[in-house]
mmCIF file of C-alpha atoms and ligand atoms in Angstrom:
data_model
loop_
_atom_site.group_PDB
_atom_site.id
_atom_site.type_symbol
_atom_site.label_atom_id
_atom_site.label_comp_id
_atom_site.label_asym_id
_atom_site.label_seq_id
_atom_site.Cartn_x
_atom_site.Cartn_y
_atom_site.Cartn_z
ATOM 1 C CA UNK A 675 -15.271 16.654 -11.879
ATOM 2 C CA UNK A 676 -13.025 14.697 -9.572
ATOM 3 C CA UNK A 677 -13.800 11.023 -10.171
ATOM 4 C CA UNK A 678 -12.133 9.916 -6.918
ATOM 5 C CA UNK A 679 -14.196 12.306 -4.822
ATOM 6 C CA UNK A 680 -17.134 9.963 -4.236
ATOM 7 C CA UNK A 681 -15.098 6.820 -4.718
ATOM 8 C CA UNK A 682 -16.215 3.358 -3.652
ATOM 9 C CA UNK A 683 -14.203 2.336 -0.613
ATOM 10 C CA UNK A 684 -11.953 -0.708 -0.837
ATOM 11 C CA UNK A 685 -12.549 -1.562 2.835
ATOM 12 C CA UNK A 686 -15.368 -1.883 5.333
ATOM 13 C CA UNK A 687 -14.514 -0.419 8.690
ATOM 14 C CA UNK A 688 -15.270 -3.022 11.317
ATOM 15 C CA UNK A 689 -14.752 -2.228 14.950
ATOM 16 C CA UNK A 690 -12.469 -5.235 15.462
ATOM 17 C CA UNK A 691 -10.986 -6.130 18.806
ATOM 18 C CA UNK A 692 -8.095 -3.963 19.846
ATOM 19 C CA UNK A 693 -5.895 -5.811 22.346
ATOM 20 C CA UNK A 694 -4.565 -4.044 25.431
ATOM 21 C CA UNK A 695 -1.048 -4.049 23.982
ATOM 22 C CA UNK A 696 -2.230 -2.653 20.642
ATOM 23 C CA UNK A 697 -4.118 0.130 22.446
ATOM 24 C CA UNK A 698 -1.167 0.913 24.700
ATOM 25 C CA UNK A 699 1.345 1.127 21.832
ATOM 26 C CA UNK A 700 -1.164 3.026 19.684
ATOM 27 C CA UNK A 701 -1.558 5.658 22.422
ATOM 28 C CA UNK A 702 2.156 5.783 23.110
ATOM 29 C CA UNK A 703 3.461 5.789 19.533
ATOM 30 C CA UNK A 704 0.964 7.510 17.224
ATOM 31 C CA UNK A 705 2.069 10.956 18.485
ATOM 32 C CA UNK A 706 5.572 10.063 17.318
ATOM 33 C CA UNK A 707 5.041 8.010 14.158
ATOM 34 C CA UNK A 708 1.479 8.872 13.118
ATOM 35 C CA UNK A 709 0.806 11.449 10.426
ATOM 36 C CA UNK A 710 -2.735 12.794 10.783
ATOM 37 C CA UNK A 711 -4.774 12.971 7.588
ATOM 38 C CA UNK A 712 -5.092 16.533 6.299
ATOM 39 C CA UNK A 713 -5.872 17.743 2.793
ATOM 40 C CA UNK A 714 -2.514 19.442 2.310
ATOM 41 C CA UNK A 715 0.714 18.159 0.737
ATOM 42 C CA UNK A 716 3.286 16.504 2.997
ATOM 43 C CA UNK A 717 6.965 17.405 3.159
ATOM 44 C CA UNK A 718 8.574 13.986 3.629
ATOM 45 C CA UNK A 719 12.150 15.218 4.006
ATOM 46 C CA UNK A 720 10.987 17.360 6.924
ATOM 47 C CA UNK A 721 8.954 14.482 8.396
ATOM 48 C CA UNK A 722 11.841 12.009 8.396
ATOM 49 C CA UNK A 723 14.532 14.620 8.915
ATOM 50 C CA UNK A 724 16.455 13.403 5.879
ATOM 51 C CA UNK A 725 16.168 12.855 2.129
ATOM 52 C CA UNK A 726 16.121 9.080 1.540
ATOM 53 C CA UNK A 727 14.427 6.681 -0.887
ATOM 54 C CA UNK A 728 10.786 6.598 0.102
ATOM 55 C CA UNK A 729 8.354 3.683 -0.122
ATOM 56 C CA UNK A 730 4.584 3.788 0.388
ATOM 57 C CA UNK A 731 2.696 0.715 1.582
ATOM 58 C CA UNK A 732 -1.074 0.509 1.221
ATOM 59 C CA UNK A 733 -3.002 -1.783 3.589
ATOM 60 C CA UNK A 734 -0.253 -3.111 5.860
ATOM 61 C CA UNK A 735 -2.639 -5.289 7.921
ATOM 62 C CA UNK A 736 -0.864 -6.180 11.194
ATOM 63 C CA UNK A 737 2.378 -4.705 9.880
ATOM 64 C CA UNK A 738 4.685 -7.736 10.242
ATOM 65 C CA UNK A 739 5.914 -7.448 6.658
ATOM 66 C CA UNK A 740 6.243 -3.651 6.930
ATOM 67 C CA UNK A 741 8.352 -3.877 10.079
ATOM 68 C CA UNK A 742 10.555 -6.633 8.620
ATOM 69 C CA UNK A 743 11.202 -4.615 5.473
ATOM 70 C CA UNK A 744 11.834 -1.327 7.322
ATOM 71 C CA UNK A 745 14.222 -3.085 9.704
ATOM 72 C CA UNK A 746 16.117 -4.765 6.862
ATOM 73 C CA UNK A 747 16.470 -1.523 4.874
ATOM 74 C CA UNK A 748 17.344 1.315 7.261
ATOM 75 C CA UNK A 749 18.559 3.375 4.290
ATOM 76 C CA UNK A 750 14.928 3.754 3.092
ATOM 77 C CA UNK A 751 11.970 5.575 4.614
ATOM 78 C CA UNK A 752 8.550 3.855 4.746
ATOM 79 C CA UNK A 753 5.040 5.271 4.986
ATOM 80 C CA UNK A 754 2.365 2.710 5.783
ATOM 81 C CA UNK A 755 -1.312 3.499 5.233
ATOM 82 C CA UNK A 756 -3.964 1.373 6.960
ATOM 83 C CA UNK A 757 -7.475 2.019 8.212
ATOM 84 C CA UNK A 758 -7.872 -0.630 10.920
ATOM 85 C CA UNK A 759 -6.962 0.340 14.468
ATOM 86 C CA UNK A 760 -5.800 -3.147 15.638
ATOM 87 C CA UNK A 761 -3.333 -3.264 12.725
ATOM 88 C CA UNK A 762 -2.125 0.267 13.385
ATOM 89 C CA UNK A 763 -1.621 -0.636 17.070
ATOM 90 C CA UNK A 764 0.229 -3.774 16.041
ATOM 91 C CA UNK A 765 2.656 -1.891 13.765
ATOM 92 C CA UNK A 766 3.147 0.751 16.501
ATOM 93 C CA UNK A 767 4.214 -2.095 18.810
ATOM 94 C CA UNK A 768 6.675 -3.481 16.243
ATOM 95 C CA UNK A 769 8.131 0.003 15.629
ATOM 96 C CA UNK A 770 8.623 0.524 19.376
ATOM 97 C CA UNK A 771 10.061 -2.939 20.057
ATOM 98 C CA UNK A 772 12.498 -2.781 17.151
ATOM 99 C CA UNK A 773 13.350 0.887 17.508
ATOM 100 C CA UNK A 774 12.515 1.645 13.883
ATOM 101 C CA UNK A 775 13.121 5.290 12.962
ATOM 102 C CA UNK A 776 12.252 4.899 9.264
ATOM 103 C CA UNK A 777 8.556 3.929 9.485
ATOM 104 C CA UNK A 778 5.588 6.307 9.696
ATOM 105 C CA UNK A 779 1.859 5.554 9.723
ATOM 106 C CA UNK A 780 -1.145 7.292 8.216
ATOM 107 C CA UNK A 781 -4.454 5.848 9.460
ATOM 108 C CA UNK A 782 -6.806 6.811 6.680
ATOM 109 C CA UNK A 783 -8.210 5.707 3.306
ATOM 110 C CA UNK A 784 -5.157 5.427 1.047
ATOM 111 C CA UNK A 785 -7.115 6.772 -1.922
ATOM 112 C CA UNK A 786 -7.706 10.077 -0.122
ATOM 113 C CA UNK A 787 -4.163 10.129 1.240
ATOM 114 C CA UNK A 788 -2.743 9.772 -2.264
ATOM 115 C CA UNK A 789 -5.148 12.292 -3.694
ATOM 116 C CA UNK A 790 -4.844 14.976 -1.017
ATOM 117 C CA UNK A 791 -1.493 14.612 0.781
ATOM 118 C CA UNK A 792 1.010 13.250 -1.697
ATOM 119 C CA UNK A 793 2.682 15.449 -4.321
ATOM 120 C CA UNK A 794 3.473 14.063 -7.792
ATOM 121 C CA UNK A 795 6.749 12.128 -8.070
ATOM 122 C CA UNK A 796 7.043 11.470 -4.329
ATOM 123 C CA UNK A 797 7.833 7.760 -4.099
ATOM 124 C CA UNK A 798 10.588 5.405 -5.198
ATOM 125 C CA UNK A 799 8.260 2.473 -4.650
ATOM 126 C CA UNK A 800 4.745 1.422 -3.662
ATOM 127 C CA UNK A 801 3.928 -1.890 -1.932
ATOM 128 C CA UNK A 802 0.457 -3.413 -2.016
ATOM 129 C CA UNK A 803 0.602 -6.877 -0.506
ATOM 130 C CA UNK A 804 -2.473 -9.108 -0.462
ATOM 131 C CA UNK A 805 -5.079 -6.394 -1.067
ATOM 132 C CA UNK A 806 -8.606 -7.424 -0.048
ATOM 133 C CA UNK A 807 -9.703 -9.720 -2.901
ATOM 134 C CA UNK A 808 -13.443 -8.984 -2.707
ATOM 135 C CA UNK A 809 -14.131 -12.411 -4.269
ATOM 136 C CA UNK A 810 -17.830 -11.970 -5.116
ATOM 137 C CA UNK A 811 -18.351 -10.570 -8.610
ATOM 138 C CA UNK A 812 -20.774 -7.921 -7.302
ATOM 139 C CA UNK A 813 -18.002 -6.694 -4.968
ATOM 140 C CA UNK A 814 -15.246 -6.488 -7.583
ATOM 141 C CA UNK A 815 -15.938 -2.755 -7.810
ATOM 142 C CA UNK A 816 -14.488 -2.473 -4.297
ATOM 143 C CA UNK A 817 -11.110 -3.833 -5.332
ATOM 144 C CA UNK A 818 -8.389 -1.285 -4.697
ATOM 145 C CA UNK A 819 -6.501 -1.796 -7.941
ATOM 146 C CA UNK A 820 -8.662 -0.083 -10.551
ATOM 147 C CA UNK A 821 -7.538 2.185 -13.423
ATOM 148 C CA UNK A 822 -8.160 5.556 -11.662
ATOM 149 C CA UNK A 823 -6.132 4.525 -8.599
ATOM 150 C CA UNK A 824 -3.339 3.078 -10.721
ATOM 151 C CA UNK A 825 -3.138 6.354 -12.688
ATOM 152 C CA UNK A 826 -2.922 8.235 -9.394
ATOM 153 C CA UNK A 827 -0.217 5.879 -8.087
ATOM 154 C CA UNK A 828 1.792 6.243 -11.291
ATOM 155 C CA UNK A 829 1.659 10.028 -10.934
ATOM 156 C CA UNK A 830 2.898 9.835 -7.316
ATOM 157 C CA UNK A 831 5.848 7.617 -8.333
ATOM 158 C CA UNK A 832 9.142 9.143 -9.360
ATOM 159 C CA UNK A 833 10.219 8.249 -12.895
ATOM 160 C CA UNK A 834 11.878 4.837 -12.543
ATOM 161 C CA UNK A 835 9.933 4.119 -9.325
ATOM 162 C CA UNK A 836 8.146 0.784 -8.906
ATOM 163 C CA UNK A 837 4.743 -0.603 -7.930
ATOM 164 C CA UNK A 838 4.897 -4.033 -6.354
ATOM 165 C CA UNK A 839 1.667 -5.968 -5.767
ATOM 166 C CA UNK A 840 1.261 -9.518 -4.478
ATOM 167 C CA UNK A 841 -1.903 -11.588 -4.307
ATOM 168 C CA UNK A 842 -2.931 -15.200 -3.875
ATOM 169 C CA UNK A 843 -6.222 -14.691 -5.773
ATOM 170 C CA UNK A 844 -5.642 -15.790 -9.328
ATOM 171 C CA UNK A 845 -8.530 -13.801 -10.705
ATOM 172 C CA UNK A 846 -7.411 -10.616 -8.894
ATOM 173 C CA UNK A 847 -3.842 -11.204 -10.108
ATOM 174 C CA UNK A 848 -5.172 -11.307 -13.660
ATOM 175 C CA UNK A 849 -7.087 -8.070 -13.098
ATOM 176 C CA UNK A 850 -4.044 -6.344 -11.572
ATOM 177 C CA UNK A 851 -1.912 -7.479 -14.501
ATOM 178 C CA UNK A 852 -4.441 -6.025 -16.947
ATOM 179 C CA UNK A 853 -4.848 -2.738 -15.100
ATOM 180 C CA UNK A 854 -1.126 -2.128 -14.550
ATOM 181 C CA UNK A 855 -0.352 -3.102 -18.170
ATOM 182 C CA UNK A 856 -2.989 -0.663 -19.435
ATOM 183 C CA UNK A 857 -1.450 2.325 -17.589
ATOM 184 C CA UNK A 858 0.608 4.082 -20.282
ATOM 185 C CA UNK A 859 3.316 5.346 -17.928
ATOM 186 C CA UNK A 860 4.090 1.909 -16.422
ATOM 187 C CA UNK A 861 6.247 -0.911 -17.792
ATOM 188 C CA UNK A 862 6.178 -4.500 -16.581
ATOM 189 C CA UNK A 863 9.543 -5.691 -15.240
ATOM 190 C CA UNK A 864 8.620 -9.290 -16.182
ATOM 191 C CA UNK A 865 6.763 -10.995 -19.009
ATOM 192 C CA UNK A 866 3.718 -11.296 -16.783
ATOM 193 C CA UNK A 867 4.205 -12.210 -13.097
ATOM 194 C CA UNK A 868 7.534 -11.416 -11.469
ATOM 195 C CA UNK A 869 9.669 -13.573 -9.175
ATOM 196 C CA UNK A 870 9.128 -12.580 -5.521
ATOM 197 C CA UNK A 871 11.648 -9.817 -4.803
ATOM 198 C CA UNK A 872 13.966 -10.826 -1.940
ATOM 199 C CA UNK A 873 12.843 -7.896 0.253
ATOM 200 C CA UNK A 874 9.289 -9.289 0.552
ATOM 201 C CA UNK A 875 9.303 -11.938 3.290
ATOM 202 C CA UNK A 876 7.070 -14.979 2.928
ATOM 203 C CA UNK A 877 4.029 -14.561 5.147
ATOM 204 C CA UNK A 878 2.844 -17.429 7.376
ATOM 205 C CA UNK A 879 -0.322 -17.754 5.423
ATOM 206 C CA UNK A 880 1.647 -17.794 2.196
ATOM 207 C CA UNK A 881 3.863 -20.634 3.435
ATOM 208 C CA UNK A 882 0.753 -22.635 4.236
ATOM 209 C CA UNK A 883 -0.792 -21.680 0.893
ATOM 210 C CA UNK A 884 2.308 -22.801 -0.946
ATOM 211 C CA UNK A 885 2.118 -26.196 0.761
ATOM 212 C CA UNK A 886 -1.519 -26.425 -0.354
ATOM 213 C CA UNK A 887 -0.500 -25.468 -3.857
ATOM 214 C CA UNK A 888 -2.034 -21.954 -3.855
ATOM 215 C CA UNK A 889 0.041 -19.720 -6.010
ATOM 216 C CA UNK A 890 1.092 -16.270 -4.884
ATOM 217 C CA UNK A 891 1.738 -13.895 -7.717
ATOM 218 C CA UNK A 892 3.999 -10.865 -7.535
ATOM 219 C CA UNK A 893 3.652 -8.042 -10.041
ATOM 220 C CA UNK A 894 6.382 -5.428 -10.335
ATOM 221 C CA UNK A 895 5.947 -2.510 -12.718
ATOM 222 C CA UNK A 896 8.124 0.579 -13.124
ATOM 223 C CA UNK A 897 7.205 4.070 -14.127
ATOM 224 C CA UNK A 898 8.857 4.736 -17.459
ATOM 225 C CA UNK A 899 12.022 6.676 -16.893
ATOM 226 C CA UNK A 900 11.770 10.353 -17.702
ATOM 227 C CA UNK A 901 8.473 9.931 -19.499
ATOM 228 C CA UNK A 902 6.377 13.041 -19.307
ATOM 229 C CA UNK A 903 2.852 12.303 -18.274
ATOM 230 C CA UNK A 904 1.531 14.967 -20.600
ATOM 231 C CA UNK A 905 -1.975 13.555 -20.703
ATOM 232 C CA UNK A 906 -2.220 13.939 -16.937
ATOM 233 C CA UNK A 907 -2.873 17.667 -16.965
ATOM 234 C CA UNK A 908 -6.266 17.117 -18.547
ATOM 235 C CA UNK A 909 -7.008 13.912 -16.644
ATOM 236 C CA UNK A 910 -10.029 14.248 -14.338
ATOM 237 C CA UNK A 911 -8.120 12.933 -11.323
ATOM 238 C CA UNK A 912 -5.524 15.665 -11.202
HETATM 239 C C1 SAM B 579 -6.144 -8.633 3.182
HETATM 240 S S1 SAM B 579 -5.383 -7.423 4.150
HETATM 241 C C2 SAM B 579 -3.658 -7.659 3.835
HETATM 242 C C3 SAM B 579 -2.797 -7.080 4.893
HETATM 243 C C4 SAM B 579 -1.295 -7.187 4.691
HETATM 244 N N1 SAM B 579 -0.829 -6.427 3.549
HETATM 245 C C5 SAM B 579 -0.827 -8.615 4.588
HETATM 246 O O1 SAM B 579 -0.243 -8.987 3.575
HETATM 247 O O2 SAM B 579 -1.085 -9.386 5.534
HETATM 248 C C6 SAM B 579 -5.733 -5.898 3.292
HETATM 249 C C7 SAM B 579 -5.601 -4.682 4.185
HETATM 250 O O3 SAM B 579 -5.773 -3.503 3.393
HETATM 251 C C8 SAM B 579 -6.460 -2.542 4.174
HETATM 252 N N2 SAM B 579 -7.084 -1.587 3.236
HETATM 253 C C9 SAM B 579 -7.979 -1.883 2.272
HETATM 254 N N3 SAM B 579 -8.303 -0.784 1.583
HETATM 255 C C10 SAM B 579 -7.599 0.244 2.119
HETATM 256 C C11 SAM B 579 -7.529 1.632 1.848
HETATM 257 N N4 SAM B 579 -8.250 2.186 0.861
HETATM 258 N N5 SAM B 579 -6.717 2.392 2.599
HETATM 259 C C12 SAM B 579 -5.981 1.839 3.604
HETATM 260 N N6 SAM B 579 -6.012 0.524 3.913
HETATM 261 C C13 SAM B 579 -6.809 -0.269 3.185
HETATM 262 C C14 SAM B 579 -7.438 -3.346 4.988
HETATM 263 O O4 SAM B 579 -7.823 -2.660 6.150
HETATM 264 C C15 SAM B 579 -6.631 -4.615 5.288
HETATM 265 O O5 SAM B 579 -5.949 -4.502 6.518
#
């Protein structure tokens, strides 16, 4: 049985207002930078036309952080996954305005993208910044970072690749720390929370939060180098 098949979604699709600019850039750019969801493995070297370090971002929101990172690191290739059309339109606009050639977009549930489109050992890094906290206890089951997804992410990372999460919800940070620590193939790069890596820009909301004393916690784990994920073959997700 595939446990992710009927998985609980980590998002609720709301219509949301799509501005004229977002719609225009969406229509203009998605043919060029969008990768349609399909249940068949992607060939990233062919997609980007080169073999470069490759980073996945799940839930890029309006894409400001994604665009800043892609612009600052032209030597890397970035794949952003997001479900909301206004955010996808917004990142399309940033890609067009900044002429970014190293950013692609998949508009689909990241769980299905990882499961169906991404071969094992594909990524050098995964970014998950401010995932929806689902604060009510009865909604915690919707949180993205759960053991089955983390096992899937670890499989899609190259040995030595990293997972970087950031959240301002203390109780979600604690859960993420537990779940990442419990994944046998991952190692924490810090004792618990990590210093914010320089490539992650401070968001506006984070600057305000810091002034109000809300902590933002970064978690950076690496897939153990060269470790064979022997148990995976019999794992229900694979
Ligand atoms: C709280 S927002 C954070 C956005 C952005 N990372 C930031 O820091 O501003 C979380 C985003 O994750 C997206 N998301 C949640 N679950 C997702 C999934 N399974 N696949 C793709 N996107 C998802 C939501 O649509 C939302 O835009």
